[in-house]
Amino acid sequence: LEKKKTLSMSTSAITPYLPLLKSVALYSTGFFAGAAGIIAASISPIFQDAEKWPASALFLFQKFYPKSAVIQAPAGVIAPISALTVYMLTGDGFFGVAGALMSTIFPFTAIFMLPINNQLMSSPPSGTPETPSLLQSWVTRHSFRAWISCTAFGLITTTCFFPKILLKSAIPK
């Protein structure tokens, strides 16, 4: 009985901050998804045609990657933590699924993208014979990551801005 009482006290202490926590989840997920979307729409097409100009595509990657990693990393950490915290406090499944999706981004990046990133960053300025295929692999993997973050953002946006519609559709008739 004591543990249950302590849990409800800590939850009630956080409740006034719930709108702020939801906003943090919404904005950090949206920021990550927006940055990923911009990269997917503007830079990825250049990498897909890297056979035509491998040195130029590699130059672009080596310039933008360190900057975009610094920008996206904080959002990639804050988004799943805030979304999963909202889920644990409210039971809102949309935040739970969005948080779970966003929590896959760091492991996915570390396992599937970081080796490619490191190879591309350590390549000579003229590139290597593997440069075009590495950039194309990077595009495929980045597109998957962008899709995950955009889906998470869509879930959080839906539950934040259209909660009554969701409640009406969840009530059986």
N, C-alpha and C. Protein backbone atom coordinates (compact mmCIF):
# COMPACT_ATOMS: atom_id res chain seq x y z
N LEU A 1 0.83 -1.20 0.00
CA LEU A 1 0.00 0.00 0.00
C LEU A 1 0.87 1.26 0.00
N GLU A 2 1.97 1.23 0.72
CA GLU A 2 2.85 2.40 0.78
C GLU A 2 3.46 2.71 -0.59
N LYS A 3 3.89 1.67 -1.32
CA LYS A 3 4.49 1.90 -2.63
C LYS A 3 3.50 2.56 -3.58
N LYS A 4 2.25 2.09 -3.55
CA LYS A 4 1.23 2.65 -4.43
C LYS A 4 0.99 4.12 -4.10
N LYS A 5 0.97 4.46 -2.82
CA LYS A 5 0.77 5.83 -2.39
C LYS A 5 1.91 6.73 -2.88
N THR A 6 3.15 6.25 -2.77
CA THR A 6 4.31 7.01 -3.21
C THR A 6 4.26 7.24 -4.72
N LEU A 7 3.88 6.21 -5.47
CA LEU A 7 3.79 6.33 -6.93
C LEU A 7 2.77 7.39 -7.32
N SER A 8 1.59 7.38 -6.69
CA SER A 8 0.56 8.35 -7.04
C SER A 8 0.98 9.76 -6.66
N MET A 9 1.74 9.90 -5.56
CA MET A 9 2.22 11.22 -5.18
C MET A 9 3.20 11.76 -6.21
N SER A 10 4.13 10.91 -6.67
CA SER A 10 5.11 11.39 -7.64
C SER A 10 4.44 11.70 -8.98
N THR A 11 3.44 10.92 -9.36
CA THR A 11 2.72 11.17 -10.60
C THR A 11 1.95 12.48 -10.49
N SER A 12 1.31 12.72 -9.37
CA SER A 12 0.55 13.96 -9.23
C SER A 12 1.47 15.18 -9.17
N ALA A 13 2.69 14.99 -8.72
CA ALA A 13 3.64 16.10 -8.70
C ALA A 13 4.08 16.48 -10.12
N ILE A 14 4.07 15.51 -11.03
CA ILE A 14 4.50 15.75 -12.41
C ILE A 14 3.34 16.24 -13.28
N THR A 15 2.12 15.93 -12.90
CA THR A 15 0.95 16.24 -13.71
C THR A 15 0.89 17.70 -14.18
N PRO A 16 1.21 18.70 -13.36
CA PRO A 16 1.17 20.08 -13.88
C PRO A 16 2.14 20.33 -15.04
N TYR A 17 3.16 19.50 -15.14
CA TYR A 17 4.15 19.67 -16.19
C TYR A 17 3.85 18.83 -17.43
N LEU A 18 2.75 18.11 -17.42
CA LEU A 18 2.40 17.23 -18.53
C LEU A 18 2.26 17.98 -19.86
N PRO A 19 1.60 19.14 -19.92
CA PRO A 19 1.55 19.85 -21.21
C PRO A 19 2.95 20.22 -21.72
N LEU A 20 3.83 20.62 -20.82
CA LEU A 20 5.20 20.94 -21.22
C LEU A 20 5.90 19.69 -21.75
N LEU A 21 5.73 18.58 -21.06
CA LEU A 21 6.35 17.33 -21.48
C LEU A 21 5.82 16.87 -22.84
N LYS A 22 4.53 17.03 -23.06
CA LYS A 22 3.95 16.69 -24.37
C LYS A 22 4.53 17.59 -25.46
N SER A 23 4.68 18.87 -25.13
CA SER A 23 5.26 19.81 -26.10
C SER A 23 6.70 19.45 -26.43
N VAL A 24 7.46 19.06 -25.43
CA VAL A 24 8.85 18.65 -25.67
C VAL A 24 8.88 17.43 -26.59
N ALA A 25 8.00 16.47 -26.33
CA ALA A 25 7.94 15.27 -27.19
C ALA A 25 7.55 15.65 -28.61
N LEU A 26 6.55 16.51 -28.74
CA LEU A 26 6.08 16.93 -30.06
C LEU A 26 7.18 17.68 -30.82
N TYR A 27 7.79 18.66 -30.18
CA TYR A 27 8.77 19.49 -30.87
C TYR A 27 10.07 18.75 -31.16
N SER A 28 10.53 17.92 -30.24
CA SER A 28 11.79 17.21 -30.49
C SER A 28 11.61 16.14 -31.58
N THR A 29 10.46 15.47 -31.57
CA THR A 29 10.19 14.50 -32.63
C THR A 29 10.01 15.21 -33.96
N GLY A 30 9.30 16.33 -33.95
CA GLY A 30 9.10 17.10 -35.17
C GLY A 30 10.40 17.68 -35.71
N PHE A 31 11.26 18.12 -34.81
CA PHE A 31 12.55 18.66 -35.23
C PHE A 31 13.38 17.58 -35.91
N PHE A 32 13.43 16.40 -35.28
CA PHE A 32 14.20 15.30 -35.86
C PHE A 32 13.62 14.90 -37.21
N ALA A 33 12.29 14.73 -37.25
CA ALA A 33 11.64 14.33 -38.50
C ALA A 33 11.81 15.38 -39.59
N GLY A 34 11.73 16.65 -39.22
CA GLY A 34 11.91 17.72 -40.19
C GLY A 34 13.31 17.74 -40.77
N ALA A 35 14.30 17.62 -39.90
CA ALA A 35 15.69 17.59 -40.37
C ALA A 35 15.92 16.38 -41.27
N ALA A 36 15.41 15.23 -40.86
CA ALA A 36 15.56 14.02 -41.67
C ALA A 36 14.85 14.17 -43.01
N GLY A 37 13.68 14.80 -42.99
CA GLY A 37 12.94 15.01 -44.23
C GLY A 37 13.64 15.96 -45.18
N ILE A 38 14.23 17.02 -44.64
CA ILE A 38 14.97 17.96 -45.48
C ILE A 38 16.16 17.27 -46.13
N ILE A 39 16.87 16.48 -45.35
CA ILE A 39 18.03 15.76 -45.90
C ILE A 39 17.56 14.77 -46.97
N ALA A 40 16.47 14.05 -46.68
CA ALA A 40 15.96 13.07 -47.64
C ALA A 40 15.51 13.73 -48.94
N ALA A 41 14.92 14.92 -48.83
CA ALA A 41 14.40 15.58 -50.02
C ALA A 41 15.46 16.36 -50.80
N SER A 42 16.46 16.89 -50.11
CA SER A 42 17.38 17.78 -50.80
C SER A 42 18.76 17.17 -51.07
N ILE A 43 19.29 16.44 -50.12
CA ILE A 43 20.66 15.94 -50.26
C ILE A 43 20.70 14.50 -50.78
N SER A 44 19.78 13.68 -50.35
CA SER A 44 19.78 12.28 -50.77
C SER A 44 19.74 12.08 -52.28
N PRO A 45 18.98 12.87 -53.04
CA PRO A 45 19.01 12.69 -54.50
C PRO A 45 20.40 12.88 -55.11
N ILE A 46 21.19 13.77 -54.53
CA ILE A 46 22.56 13.96 -55.02
C ILE A 46 23.38 12.71 -54.77
N PHE A 47 23.19 12.09 -53.60
CA PHE A 47 23.94 10.88 -53.26
C PHE A 47 23.51 9.69 -54.12
N GLN A 48 22.24 9.67 -54.52
CA GLN A 48 21.77 8.58 -55.37
C GLN A 48 22.44 8.60 -56.75
N ASP A 49 22.83 9.78 -57.20
CA ASP A 49 23.51 9.92 -58.49
C ASP A 49 25.02 10.08 -58.31
N ALA A 50 25.56 9.50 -57.27
CA ALA A 50 26.98 9.70 -56.94
C ALA A 50 27.93 9.12 -57.97
N GLU A 51 27.46 8.21 -58.84
CA GLU A 51 28.36 7.68 -59.88
C GLU A 51 28.81 8.79 -60.83
N LYS A 52 27.93 9.79 -61.03
CA LYS A 52 28.23 10.87 -61.96
C LYS A 52 29.31 11.80 -61.42
N TRP A 53 29.30 12.06 -60.13
CA TRP A 53 30.26 12.98 -59.51
C TRP A 53 30.59 12.52 -58.09
N PRO A 54 31.32 11.42 -57.96
CA PRO A 54 31.59 10.87 -56.62
C PRO A 54 32.35 11.83 -55.70
N ALA A 55 33.32 12.55 -56.24
CA ALA A 55 34.11 13.46 -55.38
C ALA A 55 33.24 14.60 -54.85
N SER A 56 32.34 15.13 -55.68
CA SER A 56 31.46 16.21 -55.23
C SER A 56 30.46 15.72 -54.20
N ALA A 57 29.90 14.55 -54.44
CA ALA A 57 28.94 13.98 -53.48
C ALA A 57 29.63 13.69 -52.15
N LEU A 58 30.84 13.16 -52.22
CA LEU A 58 31.59 12.88 -50.99
C LEU A 58 31.92 14.17 -50.26
N PHE A 59 32.32 15.20 -50.99
CA PHE A 59 32.61 16.50 -50.39
C PHE A 59 31.38 17.02 -49.64
N LEU A 60 30.22 16.93 -50.28
CA LEU A 60 28.98 17.37 -49.65
C LEU A 60 28.71 16.59 -48.37
N PHE A 61 28.85 15.26 -48.44
CA PHE A 61 28.63 14.43 -47.25
C PHE A 61 29.57 14.83 -46.12
N GLN A 62 30.83 14.98 -46.44
CA GLN A 62 31.82 15.29 -45.42
C GLN A 62 31.60 16.67 -44.80
N LYS A 63 30.95 17.56 -45.51
CA LYS A 63 30.65 18.89 -44.96
C LYS A 63 29.36 18.88 -44.12
N PHE A 64 28.32 18.21 -44.61
CA PHE A 64 27.05 18.31 -43.91
C PHE A 64 26.92 17.32 -42.76
N TYR A 65 27.52 16.14 -42.86
CA TYR A 65 27.30 15.11 -41.84
C TYR A 65 27.67 15.55 -40.43
N PRO A 66 28.87 16.08 -40.19
CA PRO A 66 29.19 16.48 -38.81
C PRO A 66 28.23 17.52 -38.24
N LYS A 67 27.77 18.43 -39.08
CA LYS A 67 26.84 19.47 -38.62
C LYS A 67 25.45 18.91 -38.34
N SER A 68 24.98 18.06 -39.22
CA SER A 68 23.64 17.51 -39.01
C SER A 68 23.61 16.52 -37.84
N ALA A 69 24.70 15.81 -37.61
CA ALA A 69 24.75 14.89 -36.47
C ALA A 69 24.63 15.66 -35.16
N VAL A 70 25.30 16.79 -35.07
CA VAL A 70 25.25 17.61 -33.86
C VAL A 70 23.84 18.18 -33.65
N ILE A 71 23.17 18.50 -34.74
CA ILE A 71 21.82 19.06 -34.65
C ILE A 71 20.80 17.98 -34.28
N GLN A 72 20.89 16.81 -34.91
CA GLN A 72 19.87 15.79 -34.72
C GLN A 72 20.07 14.95 -33.46
N ALA A 73 21.28 14.81 -32.98
CA ALA A 73 21.53 13.94 -31.83
C ALA A 73 20.72 14.32 -30.59
N PRO A 74 20.69 15.59 -30.18
CA PRO A 74 19.89 15.91 -28.99
C PRO A 74 18.40 15.59 -29.16
N ALA A 75 17.86 15.90 -30.32
CA ALA A 75 16.45 15.58 -30.56
C ALA A 75 16.22 14.07 -30.56
N GLY A 76 17.19 13.33 -31.08
CA GLY A 76 17.09 11.87 -31.09
C GLY A 76 17.12 11.24 -29.71
N VAL A 77 17.65 11.95 -28.74
CA VAL A 77 17.66 11.47 -27.35
C VAL A 77 16.43 11.98 -26.60
N ILE A 78 16.13 13.27 -26.76
CA ILE A 78 15.03 13.88 -26.01
C ILE A 78 13.67 13.33 -26.45
N ALA A 79 13.47 13.11 -27.74
CA ALA A 79 12.17 12.67 -28.26
C ALA A 79 11.69 11.36 -27.65
N PRO A 80 12.48 10.28 -27.68
CA PRO A 80 11.95 9.04 -27.10
C PRO A 80 11.76 9.11 -25.59
N ILE A 81 12.65 9.81 -24.90
CA ILE A 81 12.52 9.92 -23.44
C ILE A 81 11.24 10.67 -23.07
N SER A 82 11.01 11.78 -23.71
CA SER A 82 9.81 12.57 -23.38
C SER A 82 8.53 11.85 -23.81
N ALA A 83 8.53 11.25 -24.99
CA ALA A 83 7.33 10.54 -25.46
C ALA A 83 7.01 9.33 -24.57
N LEU A 84 8.01 8.58 -24.21
CA LEU A 84 7.77 7.41 -23.35
C LEU A 84 7.38 7.83 -21.94
N THR A 85 7.89 8.96 -21.47
CA THR A 85 7.49 9.47 -20.16
C THR A 85 6.02 9.87 -20.18
N VAL A 86 5.58 10.55 -21.24
CA VAL A 86 4.17 10.90 -21.37
C VAL A 86 3.33 9.62 -21.40
N TYR A 87 3.77 8.63 -22.12
CA TYR A 87 3.04 7.36 -22.17
C TYR A 87 2.92 6.74 -20.78
N MET A 88 4.02 6.72 -20.04
CA MET A 88 3.99 6.10 -18.71
C MET A 88 3.08 6.88 -17.76
N LEU A 89 2.99 8.18 -17.92
CA LEU A 89 2.14 8.98 -17.04
C LEU A 89 0.68 8.97 -17.43
N THR A 90 0.40 8.86 -18.73
CA THR A 90 -0.98 8.99 -19.20
C THR A 90 -1.57 7.70 -19.77
N GLY A 91 -0.71 6.80 -20.21
CA GLY A 91 -1.21 5.60 -20.88
C GLY A 91 -1.60 5.85 -22.33
N ASP A 92 -1.28 7.02 -22.88
CA ASP A 92 -1.60 7.36 -24.26
C ASP A 92 -0.73 6.52 -25.20
N GLY A 93 -1.36 5.57 -25.86
CA GLY A 93 -0.65 4.63 -26.71
C GLY A 93 0.06 5.27 -27.89
N PHE A 94 -0.47 6.40 -28.38
CA PHE A 94 0.18 7.08 -29.49
C PHE A 94 1.56 7.58 -29.07
N PHE A 95 1.65 8.13 -27.85
CA PHE A 95 2.96 8.55 -27.34
C PHE A 95 3.85 7.33 -27.12
N GLY A 96 3.26 6.23 -26.66
CA GLY A 96 4.04 5.01 -26.43
C GLY A 96 4.65 4.46 -27.71
N VAL A 97 3.84 4.36 -28.75
CA VAL A 97 4.34 3.85 -30.03
C VAL A 97 5.35 4.82 -30.63
N ALA A 98 5.05 6.12 -30.55
CA ALA A 98 5.99 7.12 -31.08
C ALA A 98 7.32 7.07 -30.33
N GLY A 99 7.26 6.96 -29.02
CA GLY A 99 8.48 6.84 -28.22
C GLY A 99 9.26 5.58 -28.54
N ALA A 100 8.54 4.48 -28.74
CA ALA A 100 9.20 3.22 -29.10
C ALA A 100 9.87 3.34 -30.47
N LEU A 101 9.18 3.95 -31.41
CA LEU A 101 9.78 4.14 -32.74
C LEU A 101 11.02 5.02 -32.66
N MET A 102 10.92 6.13 -31.95
CA MET A 102 12.07 7.05 -31.83
C MET A 102 13.23 6.40 -31.08
N SER A 103 12.91 5.48 -30.16
CA SER A 103 14.00 4.83 -29.40
C SER A 103 14.78 3.84 -30.26
N THR A 104 14.28 3.50 -31.43
CA THR A 104 15.03 2.60 -32.32
C THR A 104 16.05 3.35 -33.17
N ILE A 105 15.94 4.67 -33.23
CA ILE A 105 16.80 5.43 -34.14
C ILE A 105 18.27 5.37 -33.76
N PHE A 106 18.60 5.54 -32.48
CA PHE A 106 20.02 5.51 -32.10
C PHE A 106 20.65 4.14 -32.34
N PRO A 107 20.02 3.04 -31.90
CA PRO A 107 20.64 1.74 -32.20
C PRO A 107 20.74 1.46 -33.69
N PHE A 108 19.70 1.82 -34.45
CA PHE A 108 19.74 1.64 -35.90
C PHE A 108 20.90 2.40 -36.51
N THR A 109 21.06 3.65 -36.07
CA THR A 109 22.15 4.49 -36.58
C THR A 109 23.51 3.89 -36.22
N ALA A 110 23.65 3.47 -34.97
CA ALA A 110 24.94 2.94 -34.51
C ALA A 110 25.30 1.65 -35.24
N ILE A 111 24.33 0.80 -35.48
CA ILE A 111 24.61 -0.51 -36.08
C ILE A 111 24.71 -0.43 -37.60
N PHE A 112 23.77 0.26 -38.23
CA PHE A 112 23.68 0.21 -39.69
C PHE A 112 24.23 1.43 -40.44
N MET A 113 24.32 2.57 -39.77
CA MET A 113 24.75 3.77 -40.49
C MET A 113 26.14 4.26 -40.08
N LEU A 114 26.48 4.12 -38.82
CA LEU A 114 27.77 4.63 -38.35
C LEU A 114 28.96 4.03 -39.08
N PRO A 115 28.98 2.73 -39.37
CA PRO A 115 30.11 2.20 -40.15
C PRO A 115 30.24 2.87 -41.53
N ILE A 116 29.12 3.12 -42.18
CA ILE A 116 29.14 3.80 -43.48
C ILE A 116 29.61 5.25 -43.30
N ASN A 117 29.06 5.91 -42.28
CA ASN A 117 29.46 7.30 -42.01
C ASN A 117 30.97 7.39 -41.79
N ASN A 118 31.51 6.48 -40.99
CA ASN A 118 32.94 6.51 -40.70
C ASN A 118 33.78 6.26 -41.95
N GLN A 119 33.33 5.33 -42.79
CA GLN A 119 34.05 5.06 -44.04
C GLN A 119 34.05 6.29 -44.95
N LEU A 120 32.90 6.92 -45.06
CA LEU A 120 32.79 8.10 -45.91
C LEU A 120 33.59 9.27 -45.35
N MET A 121 33.57 9.44 -44.05
CA MET A 121 34.30 10.55 -43.44
C MET A 121 35.82 10.36 -43.55
N SER A 122 36.28 9.10 -43.58
CA SER A 122 37.72 8.86 -43.66
C SER A 122 38.20 8.66 -45.10
N SER A 123 37.30 8.78 -46.06
CA SER A 123 37.69 8.64 -47.47
C SER A 123 38.53 9.83 -47.92
N PRO A 124 39.43 9.60 -48.87
CA PRO A 124 40.19 10.73 -49.43
C PRO A 124 39.25 11.65 -50.21
N PRO A 125 39.62 12.90 -50.40
CA PRO A 125 38.73 13.86 -51.08
C PRO A 125 38.25 13.40 -52.46
N SER A 126 39.06 12.65 -53.17
CA SER A 126 38.65 12.19 -54.50
C SER A 126 37.70 11.00 -54.42
N GLY A 127 37.52 10.45 -53.24
CA GLY A 127 36.66 9.28 -53.07
C GLY A 127 37.38 7.99 -53.37
N THR A 128 36.66 6.91 -53.28
CA THR A 128 37.18 5.58 -53.59
C THR A 128 36.20 4.92 -54.55
N PRO A 129 36.57 3.78 -55.11
CA PRO A 129 35.61 3.09 -55.99
C PRO A 129 34.29 2.73 -55.27
N GLU A 130 34.35 2.59 -53.94
CA GLU A 130 33.15 2.23 -53.17
C GLU A 130 32.28 3.44 -52.82
N THR A 131 32.77 4.64 -53.03
CA THR A 131 32.05 5.84 -52.61
C THR A 131 30.61 5.89 -53.13
N PRO A 132 30.35 5.69 -54.42
CA PRO A 132 28.96 5.75 -54.89
C PRO A 132 28.05 4.72 -54.21
N SER A 133 28.52 3.49 -54.07
CA SER A 133 27.66 2.47 -53.45
C SER A 133 27.47 2.74 -51.95
N LEU A 134 28.48 3.28 -51.29
CA LEU A 134 28.33 3.64 -49.87
C LEU A 134 27.30 4.75 -49.70
N LEU A 135 27.36 5.75 -50.57
CA LEU A 135 26.39 6.84 -50.49
C LEU A 135 24.98 6.35 -50.78
N GLN A 136 24.83 5.44 -51.73
CA GLN A 136 23.51 4.90 -52.03
C GLN A 136 22.98 4.06 -50.87
N SER A 137 23.84 3.29 -50.22
CA SER A 137 23.43 2.55 -49.02
C SER A 137 23.03 3.50 -47.91
N TRP A 138 23.78 4.58 -47.78
CA TRP A 138 23.47 5.57 -46.76
C TRP A 138 22.08 6.17 -47.01
N VAL A 139 21.76 6.48 -48.26
CA VAL A 139 20.46 7.05 -48.61
C VAL A 139 19.34 6.10 -48.21
N THR A 140 19.47 4.83 -48.53
CA THR A 140 18.44 3.84 -48.20
C THR A 140 18.22 3.78 -46.69
N ARG A 141 19.29 3.73 -45.95
CA ARG A 141 19.18 3.63 -44.50
C ARG A 141 18.68 4.93 -43.88
N HIS A 142 19.11 6.05 -44.42
CA HIS A 142 18.62 7.32 -43.90
C HIS A 142 17.13 7.49 -44.20
N SER A 143 16.69 7.02 -45.35
CA SER A 143 15.27 7.11 -45.70
C SER A 143 14.42 6.32 -44.72
N PHE A 144 14.91 5.16 -44.32
CA PHE A 144 14.20 4.35 -43.32
C PHE A 144 14.10 5.10 -42.00
N ARG A 145 15.20 5.73 -41.60
CA ARG A 145 15.23 6.51 -40.37
C ARG A 145 14.28 7.71 -40.45
N ALA A 146 14.25 8.35 -41.60
CA ALA A 146 13.33 9.48 -41.80
C ALA A 146 11.89 9.02 -41.72
N TRP A 147 11.60 7.87 -42.30
CA TRP A 147 10.25 7.31 -42.25
C TRP A 147 9.83 7.04 -40.81
N ILE A 148 10.72 6.45 -40.03
CA ILE A 148 10.41 6.16 -38.62
C ILE A 148 10.09 7.44 -37.88
N SER A 149 10.93 8.47 -38.02
CA SER A 149 10.71 9.70 -37.27
C SER A 149 9.46 10.44 -37.75
N CYS A 150 9.18 10.41 -39.04
CA CYS A 150 7.96 11.06 -39.54
C CYS A 150 6.70 10.35 -39.05
N THR A 151 6.76 9.04 -38.97
CA THR A 151 5.63 8.27 -38.43
C THR A 151 5.41 8.62 -36.96
N ALA A 152 6.49 8.68 -36.18
CA ALA A 152 6.39 9.03 -34.77
C ALA A 152 5.81 10.44 -34.61
N PHE A 153 6.29 11.36 -35.43
CA PHE A 153 5.78 12.74 -35.37
C PHE A 153 4.30 12.78 -35.72
N GLY A 154 3.90 12.03 -36.71
CA GLY A 154 2.48 11.97 -37.08
C GLY A 154 1.61 11.43 -35.95
N LEU A 155 2.10 10.42 -35.25
CA LEU A 155 1.34 9.87 -34.12
C LEU A 155 1.18 10.89 -33.00
N ILE A 156 2.27 11.57 -32.66
CA ILE A 156 2.20 12.55 -31.58
C ILE A 156 1.35 13.74 -32.00
N THR A 157 1.49 14.19 -33.24
CA THR A 157 0.67 15.30 -33.72
C THR A 157 -0.80 14.95 -33.67
N THR A 158 -1.12 13.75 -34.09
CA THR A 158 -2.52 13.31 -34.09
C THR A 158 -3.10 13.30 -32.68
N THR A 159 -2.38 12.73 -31.73
CA THR A 159 -2.93 12.65 -30.38
C THR A 159 -2.94 14.00 -29.67
N CYS A 160 -2.03 14.91 -30.04
CA CYS A 160 -2.02 16.24 -29.42
C CYS A 160 -3.12 17.15 -29.97
N PHE A 161 -3.35 17.10 -31.28
CA PHE A 161 -4.25 18.06 -31.90
C PHE A 161 -5.64 17.52 -32.22
N PHE A 162 -5.79 16.20 -32.22
CA PHE A 162 -7.09 15.61 -32.54
C PHE A 162 -7.53 14.57 -31.52
N PRO A 163 -7.41 14.84 -30.22
CA PRO A 163 -7.74 13.80 -29.23
C PRO A 163 -9.22 13.43 -29.23
N LYS A 164 -10.10 14.37 -29.51
CA LYS A 164 -11.54 14.07 -29.49
C LYS A 164 -11.92 13.15 -30.64
N ILE A 165 -11.30 13.33 -31.78
CA ILE A 165 -11.57 12.45 -32.91
C ILE A 165 -11.14 11.03 -32.58
N LEU A 166 -9.98 10.91 -31.93
CA LEU A 166 -9.50 9.58 -31.56
C LEU A 166 -10.41 8.93 -30.54
N LEU A 167 -10.87 9.70 -29.57
CA LEU A 167 -11.77 9.14 -28.56
C LEU A 167 -13.09 8.69 -29.16
N LYS A 168 -13.65 9.48 -30.08
CA LYS A 168 -14.90 9.11 -30.72
C LYS A 168 -14.75 7.82 -31.53
N SER A 169 -13.61 7.69 -32.23
CA SER A 169 -13.44 6.49 -33.04
C SER A 169 -13.13 5.26 -32.20
N ALA A 170 -12.68 5.47 -30.95
CA ALA A 170 -12.33 4.34 -30.10
C ALA A 170 -13.53 3.80 -29.32
N ILE A 171 -14.60 4.58 -29.25
CA ILE A 171 -15.79 4.17 -28.49
C ILE A 171 -16.66 3.30 -29.38
N PRO A 172 -16.91 2.05 -28.94
CA PRO A 172 -17.77 1.17 -29.76
C PRO A 172 -19.21 1.68 -29.76
N LYS A 173 -19.88 1.46 -30.88
CA LYS A 173 -21.28 1.93 -31.01
C LYS A 173 -22.24 0.81 -30.73
